[in-house]
Short mmCIF file of C-alpha atoms in Angstrom, two decimals:
data_model
loop_
_atom_site.label_atom_id
_atom_site.label_comp_id
_atom_site.label_asym_id
_atom_site.label_seq_id
_atom_site.Cartn_x
_atom_site.Cartn_y
_atom_site.Cartn_z
CA MET A 1 125.12 129.18 -91.86
CA LEU A 2 127.52 129.06 -94.78
CA THR A 3 130.94 130.60 -94.71
CA SER A 4 134.53 129.54 -95.05
CA PRO A 5 137.42 130.99 -97.03
CA THR A 6 139.81 128.55 -98.67
CA ALA A 7 143.37 129.51 -99.63
CA GLY A 8 142.48 133.17 -99.85
CA VAL A 9 139.40 132.53 -101.95
CA ASP A 10 136.10 133.50 -100.34
CA ARG A 11 133.73 130.58 -100.09
CA LYS A 12 130.20 130.49 -98.84
CA VAL A 13 129.55 128.36 -95.80
CA PRO A 14 126.08 127.38 -94.58
CA LEU A 15 125.39 128.01 -90.95
CA LEU A 16 122.33 125.90 -90.38
CA GLN A 17 120.52 125.79 -87.13
CA VAL A 18 119.26 122.38 -86.48
CA ARG A 19 115.68 121.54 -86.17
CA TRP A 20 115.65 118.93 -83.52
CA ALA A 21 112.64 116.85 -84.43
CA VAL A 22 110.35 115.70 -81.68
CA VAL A 23 106.81 114.57 -82.23
CA THR A 24 105.49 118.13 -82.21
CA GLY A 25 108.13 119.25 -84.62
CA ARG A 26 111.49 119.58 -83.04
CA PHE A 27 114.53 119.84 -85.21
CA PRO A 28 117.03 117.90 -87.21
CA CYS A 29 120.77 118.32 -87.26
CA PHE A 30 123.00 119.46 -90.10
CA ARG A 31 126.67 119.73 -91.08
CA ALA A 32 129.09 119.43 -94.06
CA GLY A 33 132.46 118.99 -95.79
CA GLU A 34 135.42 119.66 -98.14
CA ARG A 35 135.20 123.00 -96.46
CA GLN A 36 134.14 125.06 -99.42
CA GLU A 37 131.08 125.74 -97.37
CA GLY A 38 130.23 125.62 -93.71
CA SER A 39 126.89 125.15 -92.09
CA LEU A 40 125.92 126.06 -88.59
CA VAL A 41 122.93 124.08 -87.49
CA SER A 42 121.17 124.78 -84.25
CA THR A 43 118.45 122.94 -82.45
CA ARG A 44 115.88 124.56 -80.29
CA HIS A 45 114.58 122.77 -77.23
CA ARG A 46 111.77 124.88 -76.00
CA SER A 47 108.33 124.01 -74.79
CA PRO A 48 105.32 126.22 -75.52
CA GLY A 49 105.13 128.90 -72.84
CA ALA A 50 108.19 127.57 -71.03
CA PRO A 51 111.74 128.84 -70.59
CA ALA A 52 114.44 127.56 -72.92
CA GLY A 53 115.11 123.88 -72.47
CA PRO A 54 114.52 120.50 -74.10
CA ARG A 55 111.27 120.79 -75.97
CA LEU A 56 108.29 118.88 -74.66
CA PRO A 57 105.53 117.75 -77.03
CA ALA A 58 102.21 119.34 -76.12
CA ALA A 59 100.61 115.90 -76.08
CA ALA A 60 103.14 114.73 -73.50
CA ALA A 61 102.38 117.62 -71.17
CA ALA A 62 98.67 116.95 -71.54
CA ASP A 63 99.04 113.20 -70.95
CA TRP A 64 101.14 113.65 -67.84
CA ALA A 65 98.83 116.34 -66.49
CA VAL A 66 96.00 113.82 -66.58
CA ARG A 67 98.12 111.09 -65.02
CA LEU A 68 99.32 113.33 -62.18
CA GLY A 69 96.08 115.22 -61.67
CA THR A 70 97.48 118.64 -62.57
CA THR A 71 97.63 120.96 -65.61
CA PRO A 72 99.91 120.94 -68.67
CA ARG A 73 101.34 124.29 -67.59
CA GLU A 74 102.26 122.87 -64.20
CA ILE A 75 104.07 120.01 -65.92
CA LEU A 76 106.01 122.48 -68.09
CA THR A 77 106.79 124.68 -65.10
CA ALA A 78 108.08 121.73 -63.10
CA LEU A 79 110.34 120.66 -65.96
CA PHE A 80 111.67 123.98 -67.20
CA SER A 81 111.14 126.86 -64.77
CA GLY A 82 114.57 128.20 -63.85
CA ASN A 83 116.45 125.78 -66.07
CA ASP A 84 117.84 128.58 -68.25
CA ASP A 85 120.60 129.54 -65.82
CA GLN A 86 121.03 126.11 -64.28
CA VAL A 87 120.98 122.79 -66.17
CA LEU A 88 120.74 124.48 -69.59
CA ILE A 89 124.17 126.06 -69.15
CA GLY A 90 125.70 123.17 -67.22
CA LYS A 91 125.71 124.74 -63.76
CA VAL A 92 123.96 121.67 -62.35
CA SER A 93 123.91 118.09 -63.62
CA GLU A 94 120.94 116.64 -65.42
CA TYR A 95 120.55 114.13 -62.58
CA ALA A 96 120.33 116.96 -60.05
CA TRP A 97 117.79 118.81 -62.21
CA TRP A 98 115.55 115.75 -62.43
CA GLU A 99 115.60 115.63 -58.63
CA VAL A 100 114.25 119.20 -58.68
CA VAL A 101 111.52 118.11 -61.11
CA GLN A 102 110.66 115.14 -58.90
CA GLU A 103 110.26 117.39 -55.87
CA ARG A 104 108.14 119.91 -57.78
CA LEU A 105 105.77 117.24 -59.06
CA ARG A 106 105.79 115.38 -55.73
CA ILE A 107 106.28 112.02 -57.40
CA GLY A 108 108.21 108.90 -56.52
CA VAL A 109 111.28 107.51 -58.22
CA GLU A 110 109.34 104.97 -60.29
CA VAL A 111 107.02 107.63 -61.69
CA LEU A 112 110.00 109.87 -62.45
CA VAL A 113 111.65 107.02 -64.35
CA ASP A 114 108.42 106.54 -66.32
CA LEU A 115 108.26 110.26 -67.09
CA ARG A 116 111.83 110.43 -68.36
CA GLY A 117 111.40 107.28 -70.42
CA ASP A 118 108.16 108.51 -71.95
CA LEU A 119 109.62 111.88 -72.95
CA ALA A 120 112.67 110.23 -74.47
CA ALA A 121 110.48 107.79 -76.43
CA ARG A 122 108.53 110.69 -77.96
CA GLU A 123 111.60 112.29 -79.49
CA ARG A 124 111.99 111.96 -83.24
CA TRP A 125 114.62 113.12 -85.69
CA ASP A 126 113.58 114.72 -88.95
CA GLU A 127 114.98 112.09 -91.32
CA ALA A 128 114.73 114.27 -94.44
CA PHE A 129 116.71 117.02 -92.77
CA VAL A 130 119.31 114.66 -91.34
CA SER A 131 119.76 113.02 -94.74
CA ARG A 132 120.28 116.40 -96.42
CA LEU A 133 122.82 117.41 -93.80
CA ARG A 134 124.82 114.24 -94.31
CA ARG A 135 124.93 114.90 -98.04
CA LEU A 136 126.10 118.46 -97.37
CA ARG A 137 129.22 117.20 -95.68
CA SER A 138 130.92 116.50 -99.00
CA GLY A 139 131.52 120.22 -99.49
CA THR A 140 130.11 122.24 -96.62
CA SER A 141 131.03 122.79 -92.99
CA VAL A 142 128.15 122.62 -90.56
CA ALA A 143 127.75 123.38 -86.89
CA LEU A 144 124.86 122.29 -84.72
CA VAL A 145 124.04 124.85 -82.04
CA SER A 146 121.60 123.75 -79.39
CA ASN A 147 120.05 124.81 -76.11
CA ALA A 148 120.45 121.43 -74.48
CA TRP A 149 120.72 119.58 -71.21
CA PRO A 150 123.95 117.67 -70.38
CA GLN A 151 122.87 114.28 -71.75
CA GLN A 152 122.26 115.61 -75.26
CA ARG A 153 125.64 114.67 -76.71
CA THR A 154 125.34 111.16 -75.29
CA MET A 155 121.84 110.81 -76.77
CA MET A 156 123.08 111.95 -80.17
CA ALA A 157 125.99 109.52 -80.03
CA GLU A 158 123.67 106.65 -79.13
CA SER A 159 121.47 107.59 -82.09
CA GLY A 160 124.44 107.73 -84.45
CA LEU A 161 123.91 111.42 -85.17
CA LEU A 162 127.18 113.07 -84.21
CA ASP A 163 128.40 112.69 -87.78
CA VAL A 164 125.80 115.10 -89.17
CA ALA A 165 127.87 118.13 -88.18
CA ASP A 166 131.47 119.24 -88.11
CA GLU A 167 130.86 120.93 -84.79
CA VAL A 168 128.22 120.38 -82.11
CA VAL A 169 127.94 123.37 -79.79
CA LEU A 170 125.70 122.73 -76.77
CA SER A 171 124.66 125.41 -74.29
CA CYS A 172 125.27 123.05 -71.37
CA GLU A 173 128.90 122.61 -72.44
CA VAL A 174 129.84 126.18 -73.36
CA GLY A 175 127.91 127.86 -70.55
CA CYS A 176 125.73 130.15 -72.64
CA PRO A 177 122.39 129.66 -74.45
CA LYS A 178 120.72 130.94 -77.58
CA PRO A 179 119.68 133.50 -78.62
CA GLY A 180 122.67 135.28 -77.06
CA SER A 181 125.45 136.06 -79.52
CA ARG A 182 128.21 134.32 -77.56
CA ILE A 183 127.17 130.78 -78.47
CA TYR A 184 127.02 131.74 -82.16
CA ARG A 185 130.46 133.31 -81.97
CA ILE A 186 131.81 130.08 -80.52
CA ALA A 187 130.27 128.08 -83.37
CA LEU A 188 131.61 130.45 -86.02
CA GLN A 189 135.06 130.35 -84.46
CA ARG A 190 135.09 126.56 -84.45
CA LEU A 191 134.04 126.52 -88.10
CA GLY A 192 136.56 129.19 -89.02
CA ALA A 193 133.70 131.11 -90.63
CA ASP A 194 132.80 134.79 -90.96
CA PRO A 195 129.21 135.78 -90.07
CA GLY A 196 128.50 137.32 -93.47
CA ASP A 197 129.37 134.08 -95.23
CA ALA A 198 127.15 131.88 -93.13
CA LEU A 199 123.49 130.94 -93.09
CA LEU A 200 121.74 130.57 -89.75
CA ILE A 201 118.67 128.33 -89.65
CA ASP A 202 116.40 127.99 -86.64
CA ASP A 203 112.75 127.17 -86.04
CA THR A 204 112.51 130.00 -83.50
CA ALA A 205 112.16 133.33 -85.27
CA GLY A 206 113.88 135.26 -82.48
CA HIS A 207 116.95 133.04 -82.74
CA VAL A 208 117.30 133.73 -86.44
CA ALA A 209 117.58 137.48 -85.93
CA ALA A 210 121.31 137.58 -85.17
CA GLU A 211 121.75 141.16 -86.43
CA GLU A 212 124.40 141.80 -83.79
CA LEU A 213 126.68 139.37 -85.61
CA GLY A 214 125.54 140.20 -89.13
CA LEU A 215 124.31 136.63 -89.61
CA PRO A 216 121.78 136.09 -92.40
CA GLY A 217 119.08 133.75 -91.17
CA HIS A 218 116.21 131.51 -92.23
CA HIS A 219 113.18 130.77 -90.08
CA ASP A 220 112.58 127.04 -90.35
CA THR A 221 108.88 126.21 -90.61
CA GLY A 222 109.23 122.91 -92.44
CA SER A 223 111.93 120.62 -93.82
CA ALA A 224 111.05 121.03 -97.51
CA ASP A 225 111.25 124.83 -97.39
CA THR A 226 114.41 124.80 -95.29
CA ILE A 227 116.18 122.30 -97.53
CA ALA A 228 115.26 124.46 -100.54
CA ARG A 229 116.71 127.49 -98.73
CA ILE A 230 119.95 125.62 -98.04
CA ASP A 231 120.21 124.61 -101.68
CA ARG A 232 119.69 128.20 -102.84
CA PHE A 233 122.34 129.40 -100.43
CA LEU A 234 124.84 126.84 -101.68
CA MET A 235 124.14 127.63 -105.32
CA ALA A 236 124.66 131.34 -104.65
CA GLY A 237 128.08 130.56 -103.21
CA GLU A 238 129.33 128.56 -106.18
#
């Protein structure tokens, strides 16, 4: 999302929704700088057929279904069913949620540790997207908006990724998830941006349609196309 007035002069600010890249195509993170522009980037963490939550690669669900003698859907259900109004909005800790998952899958502590480690190892960041976001920071303000579990900020810090955005707005910290308008309002407020001057980017089509706020959006289906869309948005605001 792009939007940010400077000294009474209207300036475009990109509001990019991050594409937190996992093996199956999660998303990257974006933000920017001298405050002529502002970007709101949001990451989606959603598994196919599952409620909102950290996204799980289809291959991971299939692999663990074989290992535990169950189905991929059961793995997804154990991980994400009911998480929307619990761990996703910070009502319970991530540790407590993993205890719920352990009970649902009827597995021991060692297997749970293996599961968590395997899922973490499968996560990948879209390097092209991250690189573009870092370059944006010389003249654009960016916010990363994500449906995330409580350890997300720590994971980003450990990966050296907190610098890709001016603001990181996580559902588990603000108590509300996407695609509700409240989390976007929080991000816009932190950026000091007006909805009409921002660009919202998300790889979930439903999250892009923020008509209630008057936010123009872009459905992210690939880094090259999304980066081109960001560039067009910035050029239009010059």
